[in-house]
Amino acid sequence: MNSLNLNIWNRKFNLPISYDWFEDEEELLPAQKEAINLILNHNTIFDSVLSNVKAYVLKFVPSEHKIDNIFKYVIPQKIYVLRKEKPTFALFCDFKFELEHGIAVLFENNKFLRIVSQDEVI
């Protein structure tokens, strides 16, 4: 599977999937395959972390600011599936305040872990 059609924060996206996988490795780990199935079977997982993403953005804007439209700051770009024993994946997003590195909304076992720079995930 090369991409997923997902509804994230009430907007439709067709996001490419990228895997943590080296050319000399024969195949994806079972946990990597499971990660994609978890996303497909729990299609509201990204909606469930919208408040976390907004809280992260608020670290970069004045405290009196209210975020009505998350897409002014964060745009989902791809799904990145890590090569780990547990199903671990991240939603990579462009981020207005970190244009070069973006952010990654990280999940393990279909549970939100944290939001970090994409560089910390790759």
PDB file of C-alpha atoms in Angstrom:
ATOM      1  CA  MET A   1       0.000   0.000   0.000  1.00  0.00           C
ATOM      2  CA  ASN A   2       1.468   3.338  -1.077  1.00  0.00           C
ATOM      3  CA  SER A   3      -1.076   5.825   0.276  1.00  0.00           C
ATOM      4  CA  LEU A   4      -4.138   6.176   2.479  1.00  0.00           C
ATOM      5  CA  ASN A   5      -7.297   8.213   2.009  1.00  0.00           C
ATOM      6  CA  LEU A   6      -7.991   9.664   5.441  1.00  0.00           C
ATOM      7  CA  ASN A   7     -10.278  12.230   6.974  1.00  0.00           C
ATOM      8  CA  ILE A   8      -8.099  14.208   9.401  1.00  0.00           C
ATOM      9  CA  TRP A   9      -9.580  17.053  11.438  1.00  0.00           C
ATOM     10  CA  ASN A  10     -12.606  17.206   9.108  1.00  0.00           C
ATOM     11  CA  ARG A  11     -10.574  17.465   5.921  1.00  0.00           C
ATOM     12  CA  LYS A  12      -9.834  14.713   3.391  1.00  0.00           C
ATOM     13  CA  PHE A  13      -6.248  13.802   2.582  1.00  0.00           C
ATOM     14  CA  ASN A  14      -4.598  11.217   0.370  1.00  0.00           C
ATOM     15  CA  LEU A  15      -1.361  10.706   2.273  1.00  0.00           C
ATOM     16  CA  PRO A  16       1.627   8.735   1.027  1.00  0.00           C
ATOM     17  CA  ILE A  17       2.993   6.049   3.319  1.00  0.00           C
ATOM     18  CA  SER A  18       6.699   5.895   3.991  1.00  0.00           C
ATOM     19  CA  TYR A  19       8.351   3.009   5.838  1.00  0.00           C
ATOM     20  CA  ASP A  20      11.467   2.867   7.959  1.00  0.00           C
ATOM     21  CA  TRP A  21      13.024   0.170   5.797  1.00  0.00           C
ATOM     22  CA  PHE A  22      16.465  -0.318   4.307  1.00  0.00           C
ATOM     23  CA  GLU A  23      17.003  -1.840   0.871  1.00  0.00           C
ATOM     24  CA  ASP A  24      18.896  -4.819   2.289  1.00  0.00           C
ATOM     25  CA  GLU A  25      15.940  -5.783   4.511  1.00  0.00           C
ATOM     26  CA  GLU A  26      13.723  -8.396   2.914  1.00  0.00           C
ATOM     27  CA  GLU A  27      10.294  -7.273   4.027  1.00  0.00           C
ATOM     28  CA  LEU A  28       8.276  -5.166   6.381  1.00  0.00           C
ATOM     29  CA  LEU A  29       8.016  -6.278   9.981  1.00  0.00           C
ATOM     30  CA  PRO A  30       4.631  -7.641  11.109  1.00  0.00           C
ATOM     31  CA  ALA A  31       4.329  -4.618  13.413  1.00  0.00           C
ATOM     32  CA  GLN A  32       4.724  -2.282  10.429  1.00  0.00           C
ATOM     33  CA  LYS A  33       1.894  -4.045   8.604  1.00  0.00           C
ATOM     34  CA  GLU A  34      -0.189  -3.971  11.784  1.00  0.00           C
ATOM     35  CA  ALA A  35       0.380  -0.212  12.120  1.00  0.00           C
ATOM     36  CA  ILE A  36      -1.317   0.400   8.766  1.00  0.00           C
ATOM     37  CA  ASN A  37      -4.214  -1.895   9.724  1.00  0.00           C
ATOM     38  CA  LEU A  38      -4.630   0.002  12.999  1.00  0.00           C
ATOM     39  CA  ILE A  39      -4.896   3.300  11.128  1.00  0.00           C
ATOM     40  CA  LEU A  40      -7.436   1.828   8.712  1.00  0.00           C
ATOM     41  CA  ASN A  41      -9.525   0.240  11.478  1.00  0.00           C
ATOM     42  CA  HIS A  42      -9.410   3.262  13.798  1.00  0.00           C
ATOM     43  CA  ASN A  43      -9.951   6.066  11.332  1.00  0.00           C
ATOM     44  CA  THR A  44     -10.623   8.636  14.078  1.00  0.00           C
ATOM     45  CA  ILE A  45      -7.223   8.214  15.727  1.00  0.00           C
ATOM     46  CA  PHE A  46      -5.917  11.502  14.320  1.00  0.00           C
ATOM     47  CA  ASP A  47      -9.083  13.369  15.282  1.00  0.00           C
ATOM     48  CA  SER A  48      -8.592  12.190  18.860  1.00  0.00           C
ATOM     49  CA  VAL A  49      -5.298  14.116  19.127  1.00  0.00           C
ATOM     50  CA  LEU A  50      -6.454  17.443  17.685  1.00  0.00           C
ATOM     51  CA  SER A  51      -6.434  19.014  21.157  1.00  0.00           C
ATOM     52  CA  ASN A  52      -2.821  17.841  21.642  1.00  0.00           C
ATOM     53  CA  VAL A  53      -1.811  19.376  18.315  1.00  0.00           C
ATOM     54  CA  LYS A  54      -3.538  22.657  19.211  1.00  0.00           C
ATOM     55  CA  ALA A  55      -1.777  22.698  22.588  1.00  0.00           C
ATOM     56  CA  TYR A  56       1.543  22.181  20.809  1.00  0.00           C
ATOM     57  CA  VAL A  57       0.836  25.053  18.403  1.00  0.00           C
ATOM     58  CA  LEU A  58      -0.108  27.347  21.295  1.00  0.00           C
ATOM     59  CA  LYS A  59       3.486  27.118  22.542  1.00  0.00           C
ATOM     60  CA  PHE A  60       4.424  29.215  19.492  1.00  0.00           C
ATOM     61  CA  VAL A  61       1.635  31.813  19.435  1.00  0.00           C
ATOM     62  CA  PRO A  62       0.543  34.486  21.951  1.00  0.00           C
ATOM     63  CA  SER A  63      -1.325  33.043  24.931  1.00  0.00           C
ATOM     64  CA  GLU A  64      -4.534  34.994  24.197  1.00  0.00           C
ATOM     65  CA  HIS A  65      -4.680  33.440  20.730  1.00  0.00           C
ATOM     66  CA  LYS A  66      -7.375  30.860  19.963  1.00  0.00           C
ATOM     67  CA  ILE A  67      -6.873  28.278  17.230  1.00  0.00           C
ATOM     68  CA  ASP A  68     -10.036  28.063  15.162  1.00  0.00           C
ATOM     69  CA  ASN A  69      -8.459  26.568  12.045  1.00  0.00           C
ATOM     70  CA  ILE A  70      -5.586  24.160  12.732  1.00  0.00           C
ATOM     71  CA  PHE A  71      -4.714  24.156   9.029  1.00  0.00           C
ATOM     72  CA  LYS A  72      -3.347  27.700   9.336  1.00  0.00           C
ATOM     73  CA  TYR A  73      -0.468  26.115  11.268  1.00  0.00           C
ATOM     74  CA  VAL A  74      -0.348  22.373  10.600  1.00  0.00           C
ATOM     75  CA  ILE A  75      -0.846  20.460   7.319  1.00  0.00           C
ATOM     76  CA  PRO A  76      -0.650  16.631   7.270  1.00  0.00           C
ATOM     77  CA  GLN A  77       1.820  15.410   4.620  1.00  0.00           C
ATOM     78  CA  LYS A  78       2.435  11.674   5.060  1.00  0.00           C
ATOM     79  CA  ILE A  79       2.281   8.620   7.293  1.00  0.00           C
ATOM     80  CA  TYR A  80       5.663   7.343   8.442  1.00  0.00           C
ATOM     81  CA  VAL A  81       5.786   3.770   9.802  1.00  0.00           C
ATOM     82  CA  LEU A  82       8.745   3.026  12.056  1.00  0.00           C
ATOM     83  CA  ARG A  83      10.611  -0.278  12.114  1.00  0.00           C
ATOM     84  CA  LYS A  84       9.909  -1.329  15.702  1.00  0.00           C
ATOM     85  CA  GLU A  85       8.562  -4.417  17.409  1.00  0.00           C
ATOM     86  CA  LYS A  86       5.372  -2.591  18.394  1.00  0.00           C
ATOM     87  CA  PRO A  87       3.162  -0.927  15.766  1.00  0.00           C
ATOM     88  CA  THR A  88       4.582   2.602  15.739  1.00  0.00           C
ATOM     89  CA  PHE A  89       3.757   5.337  13.258  1.00  0.00           C
ATOM     90  CA  ALA A  90       3.720   9.090  12.899  1.00  0.00           C
ATOM     91  CA  LEU A  91       1.639  11.635  11.072  1.00  0.00           C
ATOM     92  CA  PHE A  92       4.222  13.922   9.480  1.00  0.00           C
ATOM     93  CA  CYS A  93       2.987  17.485   9.090  1.00  0.00           C
ATOM     94  CA  ASP A  94       4.246  20.763   7.755  1.00  0.00           C
ATOM     95  CA  PHE A  95       4.352  23.256  10.623  1.00  0.00           C
ATOM     96  CA  LYS A  96       4.208  27.020  10.171  1.00  0.00           C
ATOM     97  CA  PHE A  97       6.744  27.682  12.925  1.00  0.00           C
ATOM     98  CA  GLU A  98       9.243  25.019  11.836  1.00  0.00           C
ATOM     99  CA  LEU A  99       9.155  25.032   8.052  1.00  0.00           C
ATOM    100  CA  GLU A 100      12.383  23.105   7.576  1.00  0.00           C
ATOM    101  CA  HIS A 101      11.720  20.167   9.914  1.00  0.00           C
ATOM    102  CA  GLY A 102       7.969  19.998  10.441  1.00  0.00           C
ATOM    103  CA  ILE A 103       6.375  17.988  13.227  1.00  0.00           C
ATOM    104  CA  ALA A 104       5.515  14.350  13.785  1.00  0.00           C
ATOM    105  CA  VAL A 105       2.478  13.241  15.771  1.00  0.00           C
ATOM    106  CA  LEU A 106       3.762   9.948  17.136  1.00  0.00           C
ATOM    107  CA  PHE A 107       1.701   6.855  18.032  1.00  0.00           C
ATOM    108  CA  GLU A 108       2.600   3.442  19.472  1.00  0.00           C
ATOM    109  CA  ASN A 109       0.101   0.586  19.785  1.00  0.00           C
ATOM    110  CA  ASN A 110      -2.480   3.029  18.427  1.00  0.00           C
ATOM    111  CA  LYS A 111      -1.988   5.354  21.399  1.00  0.00           C
ATOM    112  CA  PHE A 112      -0.729   8.929  21.182  1.00  0.00           C
ATOM    113  CA  LEU A 113       2.847   9.276  22.476  1.00  0.00           C
ATOM    114  CA  ARG A 114       3.956  12.840  21.789  1.00  0.00           C
ATOM    115  CA  ILE A 115       4.585  15.517  19.195  1.00  0.00           C
ATOM    116  CA  VAL A 116       8.213  15.982  18.130  1.00  0.00           C
ATOM    117  CA  SER A 117      10.265  17.272  15.244  1.00  0.00           C
ATOM    118  CA  GLN A 118      10.271  14.931  12.237  1.00  0.00           C
ATOM    119  CA  ASP A 119      14.060  14.709  12.655  1.00  0.00           C
ATOM    120  CA  GLU A 120      13.560  12.909  15.973  1.00  0.00           C
ATOM    121  CA  VAL A 121      11.530  10.180  14.267  1.00  0.00           C
ATOM    122  CA  ILE A 122      13.637   9.521  11.179  1.00  0.00           C
TER     123      ILE A 122
END
